[in-house]
Amino acid sequence: MATGLYIHMPFCRQRCHYCDFNTYAGIEALIPEYLSALASELEQASHIIGAADPLTSMYLGGGTPSLLTGKDLEALMSRVRALFVLSSDTEISMEINPGALQAGELQKYAKAGVNRISVGVQAIQNTLLKSLGRIHTFEEACQSLEMCKNTGINRLSVDLMFGLPGQTMGQWQESLRWAAAQGIGHVSFYGLTLEKGTAFYDWEQSGRLRVPNDDVQAEMYEWGRGYLESQGFIQYEISNFSLPGQESRHNILYWENKTTLGVGAGAWSFCEGERSCNEPSPVKYVEKVMAGIDLKVERHHLKGRAARGEEAYLRLRLSEGIDLNAWHQAKAMDLRDDFMTEIQSLKSLGFLLETSNRLYIPADKRILANEVFERFVVEE
Ligand SMILES: C[S@@+](CC[C@H](N)C(=O)[O-])C[C@H]1O[C@@H](n2cnc3c(N)ncnc32)[C@H](O)[C@@H]1O
Ligand code: SF4
């Protein structure tokens, strides 16, 4: 059974002005205790999925996993290997922030088993990086990428952002041209979203910050999509592009609604139809693990049509969409009957296409994918 393991590192040197991920600055002193708590939670998690099949993937995300020393990561990985089965085929990804990567540690990460790295570059203009609150320059991002290449880890990805305050179309194009010329196999790009609770959100509300409007964002997205495809990248998901075979297997597990265990503060799991979320505060997370208190702060178990709707919109994120025959076999129900009104209306608007028993969002409508997804969100 395809299964992924996610481990969350909720620590950052500094909060980027746009970010609402579950991560905290100024509490790095907690890392040793946090790692002990992770080791305990991993043990409990290993009982849930059993040790029969090798993991498809493991993902160290954050926050900033590159704040871990090589020694810390080696210890964490040997704990994982003792509790789960990893094969030579298991994808082991790690997020790297160029401003928080200690020289010499990358080689140790690779030795510990990391075989895929995602570097948070965001933009190649130092003025933009500064305005985002990033802790690194473009030159440092280049150095980090170069160091990754030198470790021999050959599955590399970069994250870029568009629709940024003050970002011109020309700057966005430069960032993508740079990414495509790096000899790497994967690029993710995200349109800026203003999330409540972030500095950017407050500044925009008070009129201190102006962000490009939806039309400009859409134009940037369309340009990026076309450009990366012209450079041999395949768009396999709304925000993700890869050379053939270099897709993120871990993220695909999420979109295919497969079992994913999340370990660490605020990590989400999906197992046997239940989505659950861990205690988000790292301090309370450590306390709860040590005291043996239930870590879950949220549990949802969608059933029936609501669960099928959720799976449908997750799968529709993928460019290949939904294989309607496989769906019918798995659910003993035709998706086109189950969501007849929604699918017919989305088809008539050109938001969904069906060819050779596959239902998918056409490339030119992916920027508006939320309009499709909301039609599949239904009450139980
Ligand atoms: C968990 S974060 C990345 C890892 C690492 N902490 C870093 O920033 O280098 C994943 C990615 O989400 C994107 N992201 C985060 N917040 C965003 C927002 N508000 N709008 C758009 N993209 C965002 C960024 O591109 C970021 O690299
Ligand atoms: S480094 Fe990454 S996780 Fe941390 S605040 Fe910035 S975008 Fe968010």
Coordinates of C-alpha atoms and ligand atoms in Angstrom, one line a residue:
M1 CA 0.0 0.0 0.0
A2 CA 1.4 3.4 -1.0
T3 CA 2.2 5.3 2.2
G4 CA 4.1 8.5 3.0
L5 CA 5.6 9.8 6.2
Y6 CA 5.8 13.6 6.8
I7 CA 8.0 15.0 9.6
H8 CA 7.4 18.7 10.5
M9 CA 10.2 21.0 11.7
P10 CA 8.3 24.1 13.1
F11 CA 11.4 26.4 13.4
C12 CA 12.5 29.3 11.3
R13 CA 15.3 31.9 11.8
Q14 CA 12.8 34.6 11.0
R15 CA 9.1 34.7 9.9
C16 CA 8.8 35.6 6.2
H17 CA 6.2 38.4 5.8
Y18 CA 3.8 36.3 3.8
C19 CA 4.0 33.0 5.6
D20 CA 1.3 31.4 7.7
F21 CA 2.7 27.9 8.0
N22 CA 3.0 26.4 11.5
T23 CA 6.4 27.7 12.3
Y24 CA 8.0 29.9 14.9
A25 CA 11.1 32.1 15.2
G26 CA 13.2 32.4 18.3
I27 CA 12.6 29.0 19.8
E28 CA 15.5 27.0 18.3
A29 CA 16.7 26.1 21.8
L30 CA 13.7 23.7 21.9
I31 CA 15.1 21.6 19.0
P32 CA 16.8 18.9 21.1
E33 CA 13.6 18.3 23.2
Y34 CA 11.5 18.5 20.0
L35 CA 13.7 15.8 18.4
S36 CA 13.2 13.5 21.4
A37 CA 9.5 14.0 21.2
L38 CA 9.5 13.2 17.5
A39 CA 11.3 10.0 18.2
S40 CA 8.5 9.0 20.6
E41 CA 5.8 10.0 18.3
L42 CA 7.4 8.1 15.5
E43 CA 7.2 4.9 17.6
Q44 CA 3.4 5.4 18.1
A45 CA 2.9 6.3 14.4
S46 CA 4.7 3.1 13.3
H47 CA 2.0 1.0 15.1
I48 CA -0.6 2.7 13.0
I49 CA 0.7 1.7 9.6
G50 CA 2.6 -1.4 10.5
A51 CA 6.0 -2.3 9.2
A52 CA 4.9 -4.6 6.3
D53 CA 5.4 -2.4 3.2
P54 CA 8.2 0.0 2.5
L55 CA 7.3 3.6 2.6
T56 CA 6.8 5.2 -0.8
S57 CA 8.1 8.5 0.5
M58 CA 9.3 10.5 3.4
Y59 CA 9.2 14.3 3.6
L60 CA 11.0 16.6 6.0
G61 CA 9.2 19.9 5.8
G62 CA 8.7 23.0 7.7
G63 CA 9.4 25.5 8.8
T64 CA 13.1 25.0 8.2
P65 CA 14.4 21.4 8.3
S66 CA 17.8 22.6 7.3
L67 CA 18.2 24.0 10.8
L68 CA 19.0 20.4 11.8
T69 CA 22.6 19.4 12.0
G70 CA 23.7 16.4 10.0
K71 CA 24.1 14.5 13.2
D72 CA 20.5 15.3 14.3
L73 CA 19.2 14.1 10.9
E74 CA 21.3 10.9 11.0
A75 CA 19.8 10.1 14.5
L76 CA 16.3 10.9 13.2
M77 CA 16.7 8.7 10.1
S78 CA 18.1 5.8 12.1
R79 CA 15.0 6.0 14.3
V80 CA 12.8 6.0 11.2
R81 CA 14.7 3.0 9.7
A82 CA 14.3 1.1 13.0
L83 CA 10.5 1.6 13.0
F84 CA 9.5 1.6 9.3
V85 CA 10.6 -0.2 6.2
L86 CA 12.5 2.0 3.7
S87 CA 13.6 0.6 0.4
S88 CA 16.3 2.0 -2.0
D89 CA 13.3 3.3 -3.9
T90 CA 11.8 5.4 -1.0
E91 CA 11.8 9.0 -1.9
I92 CA 13.3 11.0 1.0
S93 CA 12.8 14.8 0.4
M94 CA 13.9 17.7 2.5
E95 CA 13.2 21.4 2.3
I96 CA 16.2 23.7 2.4
N97 CA 16.2 27.4 3.2
P98 CA 19.3 29.0 1.7
G99 CA 19.7 31.3 4.7
A100 CA 19.7 28.4 7.2
L101 CA 22.0 25.8 5.8
Q102 CA 25.2 25.1 7.6
A103 CA 28.2 24.3 5.4
G104 CA 29.2 20.7 5.4
E105 CA 25.8 19.5 6.7
L106 CA 24.4 18.7 3.2
Q107 CA 26.8 15.8 2.7
K108 CA 25.6 14.4 6.0
Y109 CA 22.0 14.8 5.0
A110 CA 22.8 12.8 1.8
K111 CA 24.6 10.2 3.8
A112 CA 21.6 9.8 6.1
G113 CA 19.5 9.0 3.0
V114 CA 18.0 12.3 1.7
N115 CA 17.7 11.8 -2.0
R116 CA 15.6 14.8 -3.1
I117 CA 15.9 18.4 -2.1
S118 CA 13.6 21.4 -2.5
V119 CA 15.3 24.8 -2.2
G120 CA 13.2 27.8 -1.3
V121 CA 14.5 30.4 -3.7
Q122 CA 11.2 32.4 -4.2
A123 CA 12.7 35.1 -6.5
I124 CA 16.1 36.0 -8.0
Q125 CA 16.0 39.7 -7.3
N126 CA 17.5 40.8 -4.0
T127 CA 15.1 43.7 -3.7
L128 CA 12.1 41.2 -3.8
L129 CA 13.8 38.8 -1.4
K130 CA 14.3 41.6 1.1
S131 CA 10.7 42.8 0.8
L132 CA 9.4 39.2 1.4
G133 CA 11.4 39.1 4.7
R134 CA 13.6 36.3 3.4
I135 CA 16.9 35.8 5.3
H136 CA 19.0 35.1 2.2
T137 CA 20.2 36.8 -1.0
F138 CA 19.9 35.4 -4.5
E139 CA 23.7 34.7 -4.4
E140 CA 23.2 32.6 -1.3
A141 CA 20.4 30.7 -3.0
C142 CA 22.7 29.9 -5.9
Q143 CA 25.4 28.7 -3.5
S144 CA 23.0 26.4 -1.8
L145 CA 21.8 24.9 -5.1
E146 CA 25.4 24.4 -6.2
M147 CA 26.2 22.7 -2.9
C148 CA 23.2 20.4 -3.4
K149 CA 24.4 19.5 -6.9
N150 CA 27.9 18.7 -5.4
T151 CA 26.4 16.2 -2.9
G152 CA 25.3 14.1 -5.8
I153 CA 21.6 14.4 -4.9
N154 CA 20.2 14.5 -8.4
R155 CA 16.5 15.1 -7.6
L156 CA 16.4 18.9 -7.0
S157 CA 13.6 21.3 -7.0
V158 CA 13.2 25.1 -6.5
D159 CA 10.2 27.0 -5.1
L160 CA 9.4 30.4 -6.7
M161 CA 6.6 32.9 -6.0
F162 CA 4.7 35.3 -8.3
G163 CA 2.2 38.1 -7.8
L164 CA 4.5 39.7 -5.3
P165 CA 4.3 43.3 -4.3
G166 CA 6.4 45.4 -6.7
Q167 CA 7.2 42.3 -8.9
T168 CA 7.2 43.1 -12.6
M169 CA 6.4 40.6 -15.3
G170 CA 10.0 40.9 -16.5
Q171 CA 11.3 40.0 -13.0
W172 CA 9.0 36.9 -12.9
Q173 CA 10.2 35.9 -16.3
E174 CA 13.9 36.3 -15.2
S175 CA 13.2 34.1 -12.2
L176 CA 11.7 31.3 -14.3
R177 CA 14.4 31.6 -17.0
W178 CA 17.0 31.2 -14.3
A179 CA 15.2 28.2 -12.8
A180 CA 14.9 26.4 -16.1
A181 CA 18.6 26.9 -16.8
Q182 CA 19.8 25.2 -13.6
G183 CA 19.8 21.7 -14.9
I184 CA 17.3 20.6 -12.2
G185 CA 14.3 18.4 -12.7
H186 CA 11.5 20.1 -10.7
V187 CA 10.1 23.6 -10.2
S188 CA 7.1 24.6 -8.0
F189 CA 5.6 28.0 -8.3
Y190 CA 3.0 29.7 -6.2
G191 CA 0.9 32.8 -6.6
L192 CA 1.1 35.0 -3.4
T193 CA -1.9 34.5 -1.1
L194 CA -2.4 37.0 1.6
E195 CA -3.0 35.0 4.7
K196 CA -4.7 36.4 7.8
G197 CA -2.2 36.8 10.7
T198 CA 0.8 37.6 8.4
A199 CA 2.5 40.9 8.2
F200 CA 1.6 41.2 4.5
Y201 CA -2.1 40.7 5.3
D202 CA -2.0 43.5 7.9
W203 CA 0.0 45.8 5.6
E204 CA -2.3 45.3 2.7
Q205 CA -5.4 46.0 4.9
S206 CA -3.8 49.2 6.2
G207 CA -3.0 50.4 2.7
R208 CA 0.8 50.1 3.3
L209 CA 1.2 47.3 0.7
R210 CA -0.1 46.9 -2.8
V211 CA -0.2 43.5 -4.5
P212 CA -0.7 42.8 -8.2
N213 CA -4.4 42.2 -9.0
D214 CA -5.9 38.8 -10.1
D215 CA -5.5 39.6 -13.8
V216 CA -1.8 40.2 -13.4
Q217 CA -1.4 37.1 -11.3
A218 CA -3.2 35.1 -13.9
E219 CA -1.0 36.5 -16.7
M220 CA 2.1 35.6 -14.7
Y221 CA 0.8 32.1 -14.1
E222 CA 0.0 31.5 -17.7
W223 CA 3.4 32.8 -18.9
G224 CA 5.1 30.6 -16.3
R225 CA 3.1 27.5 -17.4
G226 CA 3.8 28.0 -21.1
Y227 CA 7.5 28.9 -20.6
L228 CA 8.3 25.8 -18.4
E229 CA 6.5 23.5 -20.8
S230 CA 8.5 25.1 -23.7
Q231 CA 11.6 24.1 -21.8
G232 CA 10.6 20.4 -21.5
F233 CA 9.0 20.5 -18.1
I234 CA 5.6 18.8 -17.7
Q235 CA 2.9 20.4 -15.6
Y236 CA 1.7 17.5 -13.5
E237 CA -0.2 19.6 -10.9
I238 CA -1.5 23.1 -10.6
S239 CA 1.8 24.5 -9.1
N240 CA 4.2 21.8 -10.0
F241 CA 6.4 21.1 -13.0
S242 CA 8.9 18.4 -13.6
L243 CA 11.0 16.6 -16.2
P244 CA 9.6 13.1 -16.8
G245 CA 10.1 10.9 -13.7
Q246 CA 11.1 13.7 -11.4
E247 CA 7.6 14.4 -9.9
S248 CA 7.4 14.6 -6.1
R249 CA 6.0 11.2 -5.2
H250 CA 5.2 12.3 -1.8
N251 CA 3.0 15.2 -2.9
I252 CA 1.3 12.9 -5.4
L253 CA 0.3 10.7 -2.5
Y254 CA -1.7 13.7 -1.0
W255 CA -3.5 14.4 -4.3
E256 CA -4.3 10.7 -4.8
N257 CA -5.7 10.6 -1.3
K258 CA -3.3 7.8 -0.1
T259 CA -2.3 7.2 3.4
T260 CA 0.1 9.8 4.8
L261 CA 1.2 10.0 8.4
G262 CA 2.2 13.4 9.7
V263 CA 4.5 13.5 12.7
G264 CA 5.5 16.7 14.6
A265 CA 3.8 19.9 15.8
G266 CA 0.7 20.7 13.7
A267 CA 1.3 17.9 11.2
W268 CA -1.7 16.5 9.4
S269 CA -2.3 12.8 8.8
F270 CA -4.7 10.9 6.5
C271 CA -5.3 7.3 7.5
E272 CA -8.3 5.0 7.0
G273 CA -10.5 7.8 6.0
E274 CA -9.7 10.1 8.9
R275 CA -7.9 13.4 8.6
S276 CA -6.3 14.5 11.9
C277 CA -4.0 17.3 13.0
N278 CA -1.5 17.3 15.8
E279 CA -1.1 19.9 18.6
P280 CA 0.4 22.9 16.7
S281 CA 2.4 24.6 19.5
P282 CA 5.9 23.1 19.6
V283 CA 6.1 23.6 23.4
K284 CA 2.8 22.0 24.1
Y285 CA 3.6 19.3 21.5
V286 CA 6.7 18.3 23.5
E287 CA 4.8 18.4 26.8
K288 CA 2.0 16.3 25.5
V289 CA 4.3 13.7 23.9
M290 CA 6.3 13.4 27.1
A291 CA 3.1 13.1 29.3
G292 CA 1.6 10.6 26.9
I293 CA -1.4 12.9 26.2
D294 CA -3.4 12.5 23.0
L295 CA -1.8 14.8 20.4
K296 CA -4.7 15.3 18.2
V297 CA -6.5 18.6 18.2
E298 CA -8.7 17.9 15.2
R299 CA -10.2 14.8 13.6
H300 CA -12.5 14.7 10.6
H301 CA -13.9 11.6 9.1
L302 CA -15.8 12.4 5.9
K303 CA -18.2 9.7 4.7
G304 CA -20.2 8.9 1.6
R305 CA -20.6 11.6 -1.0
A306 CA -18.6 14.2 1.0
A307 CA -15.6 11.9 1.1
R308 CA -15.9 11.1 -2.6
G309 CA -16.2 14.9 -3.4
E310 CA -13.1 15.6 -1.4
E311 CA -11.1 12.8 -3.2
A312 CA -12.4 14.1 -6.6
Y313 CA -11.2 17.6 -6.1
L314 CA -7.8 16.5 -4.7
R315 CA -7.3 14.3 -7.8
L316 CA -8.4 17.1 -10.1
R317 CA -5.4 19.0 -8.9
L318 CA -3.3 16.6 -11.0
S319 CA -3.1 17.4 -14.7
E320 CA -4.1 13.8 -15.5
G321 CA -7.3 14.2 -13.6
I322 CA -9.5 11.2 -12.7
D323 CA -9.5 7.9 -14.4
L324 CA -13.3 7.3 -14.4
N325 CA -13.1 3.5 -14.9
A326 CA -10.7 3.1 -12.0
W327 CA -13.0 5.3 -9.9
H328 CA -16.0 3.2 -10.8
Q329 CA -14.2 0.0 -9.9
A330 CA -13.0 1.4 -6.6
K331 CA -16.2 3.0 -5.5
A332 CA -18.9 0.9 -7.3
M333 CA -20.3 4.2 -8.5
D334 CA -19.9 6.4 -11.5
L335 CA -18.6 9.9 -10.6
R336 CA -20.6 11.4 -13.4
D337 CA -23.8 10.1 -11.8
D338 CA -22.7 11.0 -8.3
F339 CA -21.9 14.6 -9.2
M340 CA -24.1 14.9 -12.3
T341 CA -25.2 18.5 -11.9
E342 CA -21.8 19.8 -10.9
I343 CA -19.9 18.0 -13.7
Q344 CA -22.4 18.9 -16.4
S345 CA -22.3 22.6 -15.5
L346 CA -18.5 22.6 -15.2
K347 CA -18.2 20.9 -18.5
S348 CA -20.5 23.4 -20.2
L349 CA -18.4 26.3 -18.8
G350 CA -15.2 24.6 -20.2
F351 CA -13.8 24.0 -16.7
L352 CA -13.8 20.2 -17.0
L353 CA -13.0 18.1 -20.0
E354 CA -13.6 14.4 -20.5
T355 CA -11.5 12.3 -23.0
S356 CA -10.9 8.6 -23.0
N357 CA -12.7 8.1 -19.7
R358 CA -10.5 10.7 -18.0
L359 CA -12.0 13.8 -16.3
Y360 CA -9.6 16.7 -16.0
I361 CA -9.2 20.5 -15.8
P362 CA -7.9 21.8 -19.1
A363 CA -4.6 23.6 -18.9
D364 CA -5.9 27.1 -19.5
K365 CA -8.4 26.8 -16.6
R366 CA -6.0 25.6 -14.0
I367 CA -5.5 29.1 -12.6
L368 CA -9.2 29.0 -11.8
A369 CA -9.2 25.5 -10.3
N370 CA -10.7 26.7 -7.0
E371 CA -14.0 27.3 -8.9
V372 CA -14.0 23.6 -9.8
F373 CA -13.0 22.4 -6.3
E374 CA -15.7 24.3 -4.5
R375 CA -18.4 22.4 -6.5
F376 CA -17.2 19.1 -5.0
V377 CA -17.3 20.3 -1.4
V378 CA -20.6 19.0 -0.1
E379 CA -22.3 18.4 3.2
E380 CA -22.3 14.8 4.6
Ligands
LIG1 C1 7.0 25.3 3.7 S1 7.4 26.5 2.6 C2 9.1 26.3 2.1 C3 10.2 25.8 2.8 C4 11.2 26.8 3.4 N1 10.6 27.1 4.7 C5 11.5 28.0 2.7 O1 10.7 29.0 2.8 O2 12.5 28.1 2.1 C6 6.8 26.0 1.0 C7 6.6 27.1 0.0 O3 5.3 27.6 0.0 C8 5.3 28.9 -0.6 N2 4.5 29.8 0.2 C9 4.5 29.9 1.5 N3 3.6 30.9 1.9 C10 3.0 31.3 0.8 C11 2.0 32.3 0.5 N4 1.4 33.0 1.4 N5 1.7 32.5 -0.8 C12 2.2 31.8 -1.8 N6 3.2 30.9 -1.6 C13 3.6 30.6 -0.3 C14 6.8 29.3 -0.8 O4 7.2 29.2 -2.1 C15 7.5 28.2 0.0 O5 8.8 27.9 -0.5
SF4_2 S1 11.3 30.2 5.9 FE1 9.6 29.0 4.8 S2 8.4 28.2 6.5 FE2 9.8 29.7 7.4 S3 8.6 31.6 7.5 FE3 9.7 31.6 5.5 S4 8.3 30.6 4.0 FE4 7.5 30.2 6.1

